[in-house]
Coordinates of C-alpha atoms and ligand atoms in Angstrom, one line a residue:
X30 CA 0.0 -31.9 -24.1
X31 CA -2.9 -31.2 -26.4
X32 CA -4.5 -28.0 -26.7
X33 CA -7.6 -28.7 -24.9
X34 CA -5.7 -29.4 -21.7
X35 CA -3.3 -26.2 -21.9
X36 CA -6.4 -24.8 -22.5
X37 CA -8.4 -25.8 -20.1
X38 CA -5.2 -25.0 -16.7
X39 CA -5.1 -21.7 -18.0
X40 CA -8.9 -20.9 -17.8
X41 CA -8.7 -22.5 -14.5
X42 CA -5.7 -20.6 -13.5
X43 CA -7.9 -17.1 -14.8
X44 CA -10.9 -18.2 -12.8
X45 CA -8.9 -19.2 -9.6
X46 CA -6.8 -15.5 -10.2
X47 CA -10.6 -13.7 -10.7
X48 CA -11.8 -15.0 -7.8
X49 CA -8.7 -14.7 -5.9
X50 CA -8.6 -10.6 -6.6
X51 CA -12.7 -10.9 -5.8
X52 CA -11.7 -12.4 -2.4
X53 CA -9.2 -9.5 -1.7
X54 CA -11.9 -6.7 -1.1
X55 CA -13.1 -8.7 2.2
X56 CA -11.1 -8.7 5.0
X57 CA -12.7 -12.1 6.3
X58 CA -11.7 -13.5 3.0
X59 CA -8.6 -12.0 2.5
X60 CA -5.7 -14.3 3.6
X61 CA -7.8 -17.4 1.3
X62 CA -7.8 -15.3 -1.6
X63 CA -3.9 -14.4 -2.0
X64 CA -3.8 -18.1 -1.2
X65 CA -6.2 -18.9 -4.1
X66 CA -4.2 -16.4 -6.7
X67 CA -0.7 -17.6 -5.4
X68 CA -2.6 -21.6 -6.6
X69 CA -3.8 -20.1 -9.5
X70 CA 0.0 -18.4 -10.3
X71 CA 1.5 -21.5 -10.1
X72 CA -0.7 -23.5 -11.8
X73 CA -0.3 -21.1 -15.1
X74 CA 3.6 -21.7 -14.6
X75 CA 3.0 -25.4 -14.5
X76 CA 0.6 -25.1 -17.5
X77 CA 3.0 -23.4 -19.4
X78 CA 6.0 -25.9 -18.7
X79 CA 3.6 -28.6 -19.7
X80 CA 2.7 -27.2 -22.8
X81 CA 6.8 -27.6 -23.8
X82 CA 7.2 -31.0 -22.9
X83 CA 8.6 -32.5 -25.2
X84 CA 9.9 -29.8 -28.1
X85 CA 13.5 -29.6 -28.6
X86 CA 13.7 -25.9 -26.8
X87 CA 13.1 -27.4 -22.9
X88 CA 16.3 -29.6 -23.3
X89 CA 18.1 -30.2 -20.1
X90 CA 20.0 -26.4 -20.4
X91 CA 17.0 -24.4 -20.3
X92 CA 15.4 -26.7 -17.3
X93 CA 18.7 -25.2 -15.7
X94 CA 17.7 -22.4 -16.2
X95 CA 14.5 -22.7 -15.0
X96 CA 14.9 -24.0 -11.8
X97 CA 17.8 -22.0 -11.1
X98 CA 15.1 -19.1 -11.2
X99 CA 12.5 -20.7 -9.4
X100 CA 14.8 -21.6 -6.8
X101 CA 16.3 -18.1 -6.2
X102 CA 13.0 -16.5 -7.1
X103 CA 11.6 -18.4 -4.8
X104 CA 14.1 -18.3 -1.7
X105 CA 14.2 -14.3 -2.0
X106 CA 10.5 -14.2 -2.1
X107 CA 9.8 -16.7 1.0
X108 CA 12.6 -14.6 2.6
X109 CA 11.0 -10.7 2.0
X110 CA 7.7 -12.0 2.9
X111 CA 9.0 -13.6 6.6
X112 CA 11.4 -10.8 7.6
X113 CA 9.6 -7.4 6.3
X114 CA 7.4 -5.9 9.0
X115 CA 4.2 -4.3 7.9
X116 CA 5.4 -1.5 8.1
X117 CA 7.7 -1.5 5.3
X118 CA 5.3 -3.0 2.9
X119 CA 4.9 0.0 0.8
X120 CA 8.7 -1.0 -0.2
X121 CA 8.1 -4.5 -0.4
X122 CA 4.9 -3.8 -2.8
X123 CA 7.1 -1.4 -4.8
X124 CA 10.3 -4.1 -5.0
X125 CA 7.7 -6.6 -6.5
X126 CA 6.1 -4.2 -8.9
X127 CA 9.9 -3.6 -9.9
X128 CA 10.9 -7.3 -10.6
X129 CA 7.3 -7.4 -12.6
X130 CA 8.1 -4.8 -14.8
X131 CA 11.8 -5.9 -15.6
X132 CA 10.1 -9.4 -16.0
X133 CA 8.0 -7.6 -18.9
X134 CA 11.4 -6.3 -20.1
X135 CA 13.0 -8.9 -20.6
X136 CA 10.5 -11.2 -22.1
X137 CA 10.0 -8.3 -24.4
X138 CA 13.8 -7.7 -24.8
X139 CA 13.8 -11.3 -26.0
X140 CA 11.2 -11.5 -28.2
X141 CA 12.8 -8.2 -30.3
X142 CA 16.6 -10.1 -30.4
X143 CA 15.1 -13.1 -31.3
X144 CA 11.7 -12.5 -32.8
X145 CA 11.7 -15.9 -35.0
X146 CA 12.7 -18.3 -32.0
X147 CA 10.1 -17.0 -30.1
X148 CA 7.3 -16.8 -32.9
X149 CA 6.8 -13.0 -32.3
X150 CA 6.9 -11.7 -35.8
X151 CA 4.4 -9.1 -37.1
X152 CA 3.1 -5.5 -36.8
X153 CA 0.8 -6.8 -33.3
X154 CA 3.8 -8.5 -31.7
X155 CA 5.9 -5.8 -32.6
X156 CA 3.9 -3.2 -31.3
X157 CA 3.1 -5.5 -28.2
X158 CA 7.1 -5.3 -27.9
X159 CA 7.2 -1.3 -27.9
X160 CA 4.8 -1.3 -25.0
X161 CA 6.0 -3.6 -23.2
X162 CA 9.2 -2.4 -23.3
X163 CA 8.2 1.3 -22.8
X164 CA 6.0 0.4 -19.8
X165 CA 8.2 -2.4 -18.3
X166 CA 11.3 0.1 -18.1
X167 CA 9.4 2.6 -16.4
X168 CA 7.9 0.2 -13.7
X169 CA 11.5 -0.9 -12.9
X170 CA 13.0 1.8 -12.7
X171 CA 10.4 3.8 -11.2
X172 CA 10.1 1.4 -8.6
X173 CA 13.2 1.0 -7.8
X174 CA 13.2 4.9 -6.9
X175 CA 10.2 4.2 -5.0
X176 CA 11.6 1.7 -2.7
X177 CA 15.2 3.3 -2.3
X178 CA 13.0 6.8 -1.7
X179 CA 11.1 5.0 0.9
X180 CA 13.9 3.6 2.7
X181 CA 15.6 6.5 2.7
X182 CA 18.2 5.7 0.2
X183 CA 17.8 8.3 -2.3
X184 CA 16.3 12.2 -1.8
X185 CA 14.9 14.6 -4.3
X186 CA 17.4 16.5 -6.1
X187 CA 16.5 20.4 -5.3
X188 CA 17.0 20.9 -9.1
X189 CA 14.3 17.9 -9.3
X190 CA 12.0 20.0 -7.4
X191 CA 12.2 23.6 -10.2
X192 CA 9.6 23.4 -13.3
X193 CA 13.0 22.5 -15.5
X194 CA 11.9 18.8 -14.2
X195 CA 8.9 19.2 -16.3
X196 CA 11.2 20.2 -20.0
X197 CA 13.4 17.2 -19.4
X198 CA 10.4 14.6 -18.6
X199 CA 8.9 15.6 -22.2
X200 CA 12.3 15.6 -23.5
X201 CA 12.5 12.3 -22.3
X202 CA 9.0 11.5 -23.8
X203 CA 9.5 12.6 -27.0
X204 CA 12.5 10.6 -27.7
X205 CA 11.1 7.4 -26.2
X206 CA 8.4 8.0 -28.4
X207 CA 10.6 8.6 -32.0
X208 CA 12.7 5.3 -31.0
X209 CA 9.0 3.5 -30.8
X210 CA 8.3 4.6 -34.2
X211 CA 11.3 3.7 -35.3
X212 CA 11.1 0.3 -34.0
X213 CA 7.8 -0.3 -35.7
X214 CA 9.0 1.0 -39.2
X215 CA 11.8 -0.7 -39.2
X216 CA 11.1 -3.8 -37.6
X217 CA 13.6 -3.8 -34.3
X218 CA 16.2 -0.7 -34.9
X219 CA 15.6 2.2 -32.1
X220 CA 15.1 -0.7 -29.2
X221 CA 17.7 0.0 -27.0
X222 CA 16.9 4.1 -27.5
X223 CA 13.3 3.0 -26.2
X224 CA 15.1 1.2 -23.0
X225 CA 17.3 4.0 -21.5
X226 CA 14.8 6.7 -22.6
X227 CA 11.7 5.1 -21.0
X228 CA 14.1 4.2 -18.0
X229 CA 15.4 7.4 -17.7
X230 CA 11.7 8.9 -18.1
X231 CA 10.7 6.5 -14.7
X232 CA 13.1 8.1 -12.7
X233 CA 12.3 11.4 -13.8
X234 CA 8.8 10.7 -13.3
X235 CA 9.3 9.5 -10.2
X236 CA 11.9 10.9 -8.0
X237 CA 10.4 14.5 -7.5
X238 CA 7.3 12.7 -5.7
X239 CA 7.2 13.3 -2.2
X240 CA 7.3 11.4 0.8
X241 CA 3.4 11.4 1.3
X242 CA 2.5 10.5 -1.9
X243 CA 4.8 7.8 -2.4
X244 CA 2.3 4.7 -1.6
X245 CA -0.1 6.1 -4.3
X246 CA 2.8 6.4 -7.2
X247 CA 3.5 2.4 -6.0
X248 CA -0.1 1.8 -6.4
X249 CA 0.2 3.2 -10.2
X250 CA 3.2 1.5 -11.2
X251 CA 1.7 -1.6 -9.6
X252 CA -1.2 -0.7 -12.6
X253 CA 1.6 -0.3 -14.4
X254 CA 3.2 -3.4 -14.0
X255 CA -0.3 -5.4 -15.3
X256 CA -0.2 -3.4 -18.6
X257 CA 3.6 -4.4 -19.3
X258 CA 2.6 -7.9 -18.5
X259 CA -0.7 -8.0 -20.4
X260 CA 1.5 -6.6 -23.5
X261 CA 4.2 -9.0 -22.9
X262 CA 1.3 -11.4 -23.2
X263 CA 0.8 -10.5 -26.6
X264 CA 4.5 -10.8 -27.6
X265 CA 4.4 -14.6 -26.7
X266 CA 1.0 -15.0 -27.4
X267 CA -0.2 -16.2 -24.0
X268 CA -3.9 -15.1 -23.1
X269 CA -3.8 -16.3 -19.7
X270 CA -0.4 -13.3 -19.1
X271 CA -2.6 -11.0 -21.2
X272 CA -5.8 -11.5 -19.0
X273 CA -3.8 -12.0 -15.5
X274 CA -2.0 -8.2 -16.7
X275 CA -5.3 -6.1 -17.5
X276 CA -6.6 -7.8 -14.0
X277 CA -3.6 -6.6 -12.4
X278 CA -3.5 -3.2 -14.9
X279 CA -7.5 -2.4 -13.6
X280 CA -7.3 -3.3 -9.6
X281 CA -3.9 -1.1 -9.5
X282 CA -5.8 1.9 -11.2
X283 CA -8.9 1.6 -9.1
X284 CA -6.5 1.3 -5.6
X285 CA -4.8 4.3 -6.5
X286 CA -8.1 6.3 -6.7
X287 CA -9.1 5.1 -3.3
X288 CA -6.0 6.2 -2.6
X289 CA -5.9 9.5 -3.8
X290 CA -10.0 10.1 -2.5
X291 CA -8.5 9.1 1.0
X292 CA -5.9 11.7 1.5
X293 CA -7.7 14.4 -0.9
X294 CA -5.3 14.3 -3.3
X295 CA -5.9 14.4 -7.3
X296 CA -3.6 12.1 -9.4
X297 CA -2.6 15.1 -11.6
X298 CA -1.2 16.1 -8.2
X299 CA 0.6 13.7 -6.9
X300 CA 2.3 12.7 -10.3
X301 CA 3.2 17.2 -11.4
X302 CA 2.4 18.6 -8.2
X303 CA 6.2 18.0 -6.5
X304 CA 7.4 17.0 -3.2
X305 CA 4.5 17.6 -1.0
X306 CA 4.3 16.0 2.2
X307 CA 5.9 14.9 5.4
X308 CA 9.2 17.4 4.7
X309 CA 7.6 20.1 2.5
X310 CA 4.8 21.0 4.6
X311 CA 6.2 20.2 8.0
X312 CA 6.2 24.0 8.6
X313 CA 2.6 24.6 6.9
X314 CA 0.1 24.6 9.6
X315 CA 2.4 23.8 12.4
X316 CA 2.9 25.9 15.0
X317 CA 3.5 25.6 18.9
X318 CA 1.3 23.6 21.1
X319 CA 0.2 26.0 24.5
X320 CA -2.6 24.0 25.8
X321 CA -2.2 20.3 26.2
X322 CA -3.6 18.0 29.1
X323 CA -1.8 15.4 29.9
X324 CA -3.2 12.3 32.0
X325 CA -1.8 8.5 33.9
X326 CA -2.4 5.4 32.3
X327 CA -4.4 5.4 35.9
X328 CA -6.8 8.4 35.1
X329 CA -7.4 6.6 31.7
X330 CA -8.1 3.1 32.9
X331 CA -11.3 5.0 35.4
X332 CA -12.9 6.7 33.2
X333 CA -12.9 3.4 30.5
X334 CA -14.5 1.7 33.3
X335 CA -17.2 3.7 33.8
X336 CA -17.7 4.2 30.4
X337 CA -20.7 2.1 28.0
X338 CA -19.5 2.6 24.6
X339 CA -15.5 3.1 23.6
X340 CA -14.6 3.6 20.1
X341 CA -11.0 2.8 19.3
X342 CA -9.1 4.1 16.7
X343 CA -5.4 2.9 15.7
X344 CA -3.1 4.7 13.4
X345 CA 0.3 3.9 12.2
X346 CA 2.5 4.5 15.8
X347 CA 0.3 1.0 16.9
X348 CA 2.1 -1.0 14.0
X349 CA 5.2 0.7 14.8
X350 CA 4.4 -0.3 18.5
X351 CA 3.2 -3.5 17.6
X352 CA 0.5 -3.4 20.4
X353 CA -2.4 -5.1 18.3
X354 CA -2.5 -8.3 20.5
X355 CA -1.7 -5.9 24.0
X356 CA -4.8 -4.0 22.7
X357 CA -6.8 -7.0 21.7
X358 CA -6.4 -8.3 25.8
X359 CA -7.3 -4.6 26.7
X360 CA -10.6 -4.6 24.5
X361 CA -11.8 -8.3 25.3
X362 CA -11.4 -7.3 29.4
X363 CA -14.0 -4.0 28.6
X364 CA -15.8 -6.1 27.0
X365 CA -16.6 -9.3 29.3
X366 CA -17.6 -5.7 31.3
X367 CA -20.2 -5.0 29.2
X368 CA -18.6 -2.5 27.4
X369 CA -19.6 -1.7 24.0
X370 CA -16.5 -1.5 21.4
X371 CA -15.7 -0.7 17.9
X372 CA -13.0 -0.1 15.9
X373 CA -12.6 3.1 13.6
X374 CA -10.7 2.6 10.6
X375 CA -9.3 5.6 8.5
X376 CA -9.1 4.3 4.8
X377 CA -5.5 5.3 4.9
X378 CA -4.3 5.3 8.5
X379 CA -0.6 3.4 8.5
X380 CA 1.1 3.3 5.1
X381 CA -1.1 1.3 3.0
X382 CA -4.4 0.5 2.2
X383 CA -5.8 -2.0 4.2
X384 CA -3.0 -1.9 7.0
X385 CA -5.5 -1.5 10.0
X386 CA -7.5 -4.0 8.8
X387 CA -4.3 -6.9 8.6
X388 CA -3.0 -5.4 11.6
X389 CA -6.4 -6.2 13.6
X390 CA -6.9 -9.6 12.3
X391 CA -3.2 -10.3 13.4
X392 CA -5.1 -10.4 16.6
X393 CA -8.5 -11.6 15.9
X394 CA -10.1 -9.1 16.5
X395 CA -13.9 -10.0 15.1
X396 CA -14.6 -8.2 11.5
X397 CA -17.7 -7.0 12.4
X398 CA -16.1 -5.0 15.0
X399 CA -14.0 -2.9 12.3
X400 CA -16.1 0.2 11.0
X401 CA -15.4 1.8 8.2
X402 CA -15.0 5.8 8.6
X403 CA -18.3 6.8 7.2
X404 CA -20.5 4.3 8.9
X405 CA -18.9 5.2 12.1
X406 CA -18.4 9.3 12.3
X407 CA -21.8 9.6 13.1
X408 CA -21.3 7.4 16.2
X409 CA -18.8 9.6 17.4
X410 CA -21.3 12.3 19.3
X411 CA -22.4 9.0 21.2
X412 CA -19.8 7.6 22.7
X413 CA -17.9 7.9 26.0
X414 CA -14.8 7.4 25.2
X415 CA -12.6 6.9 22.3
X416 CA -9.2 5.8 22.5
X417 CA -6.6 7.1 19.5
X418 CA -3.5 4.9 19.6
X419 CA -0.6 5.7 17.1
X420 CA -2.8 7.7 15.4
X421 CA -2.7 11.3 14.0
X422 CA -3.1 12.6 11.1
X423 CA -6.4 10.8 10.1
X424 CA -8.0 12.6 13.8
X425 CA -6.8 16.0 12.9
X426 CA -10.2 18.2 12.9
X427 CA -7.9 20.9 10.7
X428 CA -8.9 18.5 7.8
X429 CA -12.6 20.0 8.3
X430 CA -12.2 23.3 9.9
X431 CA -8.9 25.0 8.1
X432 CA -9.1 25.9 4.7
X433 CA -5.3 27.0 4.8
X434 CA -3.9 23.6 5.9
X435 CA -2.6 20.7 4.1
X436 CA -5.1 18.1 5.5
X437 CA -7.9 20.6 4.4
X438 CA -10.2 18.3 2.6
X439 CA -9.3 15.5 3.3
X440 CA -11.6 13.1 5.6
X441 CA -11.3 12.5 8.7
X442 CA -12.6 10.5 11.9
X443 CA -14.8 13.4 14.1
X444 CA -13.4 11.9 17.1
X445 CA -13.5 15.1 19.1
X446 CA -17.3 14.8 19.3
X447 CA -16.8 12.5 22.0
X448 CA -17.5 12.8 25.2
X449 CA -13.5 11.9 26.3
X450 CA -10.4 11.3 23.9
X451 CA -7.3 9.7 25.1
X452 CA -4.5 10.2 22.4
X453 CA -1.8 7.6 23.3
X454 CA 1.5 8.4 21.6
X455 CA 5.1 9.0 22.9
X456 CA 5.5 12.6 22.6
X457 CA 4.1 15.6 20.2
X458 CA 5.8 14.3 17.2
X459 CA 3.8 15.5 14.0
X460 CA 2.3 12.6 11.9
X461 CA 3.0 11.9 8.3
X462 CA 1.6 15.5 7.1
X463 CA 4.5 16.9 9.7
X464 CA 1.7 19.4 11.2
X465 CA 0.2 20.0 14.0
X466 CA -3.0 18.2 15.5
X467 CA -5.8 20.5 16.7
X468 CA -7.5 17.9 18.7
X469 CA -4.5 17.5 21.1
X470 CA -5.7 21.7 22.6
X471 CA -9.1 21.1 23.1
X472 CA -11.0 20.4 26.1
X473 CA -11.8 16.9 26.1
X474 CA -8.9 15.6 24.5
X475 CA -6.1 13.9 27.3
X476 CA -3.0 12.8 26.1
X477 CA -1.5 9.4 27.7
X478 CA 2.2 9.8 27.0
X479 CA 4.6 6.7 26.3
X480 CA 5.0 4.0 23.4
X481 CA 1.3 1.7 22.9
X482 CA 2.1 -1.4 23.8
X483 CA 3.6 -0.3 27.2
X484 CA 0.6 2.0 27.9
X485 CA -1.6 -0.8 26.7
X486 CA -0.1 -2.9 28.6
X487 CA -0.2 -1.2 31.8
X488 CA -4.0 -0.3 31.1
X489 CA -4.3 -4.0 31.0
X490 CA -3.1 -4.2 34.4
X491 CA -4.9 -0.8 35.9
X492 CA -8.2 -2.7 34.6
X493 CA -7.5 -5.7 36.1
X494 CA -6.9 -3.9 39.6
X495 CA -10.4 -2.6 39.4
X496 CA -11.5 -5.9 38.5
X497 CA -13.1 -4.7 35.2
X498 CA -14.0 -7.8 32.9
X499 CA -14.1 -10.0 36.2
X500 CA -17.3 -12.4 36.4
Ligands
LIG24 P1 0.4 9.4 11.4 O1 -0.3 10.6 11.1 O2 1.6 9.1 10.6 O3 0.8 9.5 12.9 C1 1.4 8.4 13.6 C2 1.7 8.8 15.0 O4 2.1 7.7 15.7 C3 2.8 9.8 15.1 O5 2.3 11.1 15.5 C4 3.7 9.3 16.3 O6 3.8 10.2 17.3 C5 2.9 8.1 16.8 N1 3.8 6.9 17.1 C6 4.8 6.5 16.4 N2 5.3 5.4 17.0 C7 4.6 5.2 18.1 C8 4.6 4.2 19.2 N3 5.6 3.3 19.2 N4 3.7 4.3 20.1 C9 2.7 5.2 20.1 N5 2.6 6.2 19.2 C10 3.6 6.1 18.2 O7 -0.5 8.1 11.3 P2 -2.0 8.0 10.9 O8 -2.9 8.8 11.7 O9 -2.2 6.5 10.8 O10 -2.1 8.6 9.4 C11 -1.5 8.0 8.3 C12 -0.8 9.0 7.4 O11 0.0 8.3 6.4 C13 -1.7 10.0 6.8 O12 -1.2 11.3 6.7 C14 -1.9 9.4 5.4 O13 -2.2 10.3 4.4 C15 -0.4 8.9 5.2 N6 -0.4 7.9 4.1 C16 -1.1 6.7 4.3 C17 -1.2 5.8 3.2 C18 -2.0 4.6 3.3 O14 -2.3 4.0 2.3 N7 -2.4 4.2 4.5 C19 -0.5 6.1 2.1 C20 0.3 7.2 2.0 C21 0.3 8.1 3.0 P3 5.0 10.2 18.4 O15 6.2 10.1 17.6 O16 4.9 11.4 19.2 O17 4.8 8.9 19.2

């Protein structure tokens, strides 16, 4: 294939993969634009295979090879994607990032065994090999603890927990760093140095994080993951992995501040500051609860009739629930009643960014409907009714009002300047933080006891008794 057309698929496989990230930031555009990148993924693999027709190195072995990979690539992929609820996607993510990074590795591992078969000679490829290698064994492996940390798998040493963690991370630094030097004076010696020190230096870097601030160490590696791609673009010379890595490198970095602004945490925290969160402060700013209402599903359904505007506000305990198309039935029948609704959406209620947002569209509800937490706190004071399902952390007024809790700083929804709050949730469980939830004490604040979907679903039914939503 001549230049102009290898060329010419990967600019259009760049373009398709800008517009495709472009695409991501819109909820109503969403679901075409990881459509559009996945196009523009394949047609870079298909430009690539293209490019080798022909030479002497895609012989009949290495097309073997090839499909083999796409085959069981492709079957564990279309597997994960079908079986994983939503609520594991923070693993998922961090599973993917993994394979990325060892991709990386590998590629790079290759290039330094065999630098002359795969043209990557000189002090730019070699360097480009270092990184590569460097950041691609920290992804893995830090991912890797990620997911099995997640999942439960794997817990933080207490010894993990002490400074000492701190002395054997540089440790690990410093030697990572003398094999790198090594490798580039002496063209290739100190390589496999480089792998287990940089591997071992992901899991150190990553297995003291806490629970809590687990999806934002994802989000980084996932950064991470673009920069040991973009290098291992420059060990086989490919622009289109070099400029598909630093787009992956940059939207990682900025998620992970949205992140971070969203539950008030500095990255300087999350990645020295320990296992904070859901077990380590469990006890801080917990405490008893004396003065809880408690209402029927009954109570709730009169007072949502007679009310004009509702705000809604899901958390994570609605994914769990999986009420989202229970609670779409409930909010069409208020409003064929006339009854103003809206949807308040915490920028990190669930467990990842954006998880409200796909959990909503699962059941059409209208994008215009979803507010964003700023544009919608000051609606809060006007509004009869607001309806918290599965949610609690990202409603807990101590975020505002308690400068010795964990959540202080962090922003929340002002629900409680309602007129009425329902809380629907199945017990007094703490949320993600672990502590407890001032708005579940004060005055207008009734809690509607049992799992969503079931209360949603017999609110469904208590409206249709009264005939709300009926012509
Ligand atoms: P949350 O604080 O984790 O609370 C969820 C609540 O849902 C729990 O109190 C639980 O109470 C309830 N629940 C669970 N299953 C339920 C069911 N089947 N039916 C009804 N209720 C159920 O959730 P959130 O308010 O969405 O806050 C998210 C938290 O995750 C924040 O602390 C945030 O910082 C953290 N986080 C989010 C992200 C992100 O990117 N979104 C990333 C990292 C961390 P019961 O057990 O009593 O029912």
């Amino acid at each position: 294939m001549s230049d102009f057309f290898k060329y010419a698929i990967d600019l259009v496989a760049v373009l398709l993969l800008a517009f495709g990230i472009k695409g991501l930031s819109k909820v109503r555009s969403a679901r075409g634009a990881n459509q559009l990148a996945a196009v523009a993924m394949g047609l870079a693999v298909i430009g690539l295979l293209l490019s080798y027709l022909g030479q002497p190195s895609l012989n009949a072995q290495a097309w073997t090879w090839i499909l083999a990979g796409t085959a069981v690539g492709g079957v564990f992929g279309a597997i994960t994607a079908q079986r994983v609820p939503m609520t594991s996607m923070p693993e998922v993510v961090a599973l993917f990032n993994g394979c990325g990074g060892m991709s990386s590795l590998l590629v790079a591992l290759a290039a330094a065994l065999y630098p002359a078969a795969l043209d990557a000679t000189g002090i730019v490829a070699l360097v480009s090999i270092v990184i590569s290698v460097f950041v691609g064994s920290i992804t893995f492996t830090g991912s890797i603890v990620a997911m099995a940390k997640l999942q439960g798998w794997l817990s933080t040493p207490s010894w993990m927990q002490s400074k000492a963690r701190h002395l054997v991370n540089i440790a690990l630094a410093v030697v990572a760093l003398i094999a790198a030097v090594e490798m580039i004076r002496n063209g290739g010696s100190g390589l496999w140095l480089l792998v287990v020190a940089s591997a071992l230096l992901g899991v150190g870097v990553t297995l003291p994080i806490g629970g809590a601030d687990m999806p934002v160490v994802i989000s980084l590696l996932n950064s991470y993951s673009g920069v040991a791609a973009a290098a291992a673009g420059f060990v086989v010379g490919s622009q289109l992995l070099i400029v598909a890595g630093a787009m992956v490198g940059a939207a990682g970095l900025i998620l992970t501040q949205v992140m971070c602004k969203g539950m008030n945490r500095s990255l300087v925290s999350v990645l020295f500051g320990g296992a904070l969160g859901a077990s380590s402060t469990a006890s801080s700013g917990g405490g008893e609860y004396t003065n809880i209402t408690s209402c029927s599903v009954e109570e709730c359904a009169l007072t949502l009739e007679a009310a004009e505007r509702v705000i809604i506000v899901p958390g994570y305990g609605l994914a769990v629930a999986q009420a989202q198309h229970t609670l779409r039935e409930v909010t069409r029948s208020l409003e064929a009643a006339g009854i103003e609704v809206a949807y308040a959406i915490h920028p990190v209620a669930g467990r990842m960014p954006g998880h409200m947002n796909v959990l909503l569209a699962e059941a059409d509800v209208p994008y215009e409907q979803l507010k964003e937490m700023d544009v919608i706190n000051p609606d809060f004071p006007a509004t009869d009714v607001v309806l918290v399902l599965g949610a609690n952390d990202v409603v807990n007024p101590q975020a505002k009002t308690d400068p010795n809790s964990p959540l202080y700083g962090m922003p929340v929804l002002d629900v409680q300047q309602a007129r009425t709050v329902f809380v629907v949730k199945r017990g007094m469980s703490a949320g993600y933080s672990g502590i407890k939830n001032d708005l579940f004490e004060l005055g207008n604040t009734s809690m509607v006891f049992g799992d969503a979907k079931k209360v949603l679903g017999d609110l469904l039914g208590e409206l249709k008794e009264l005939g709300v939503g009926k012509k």
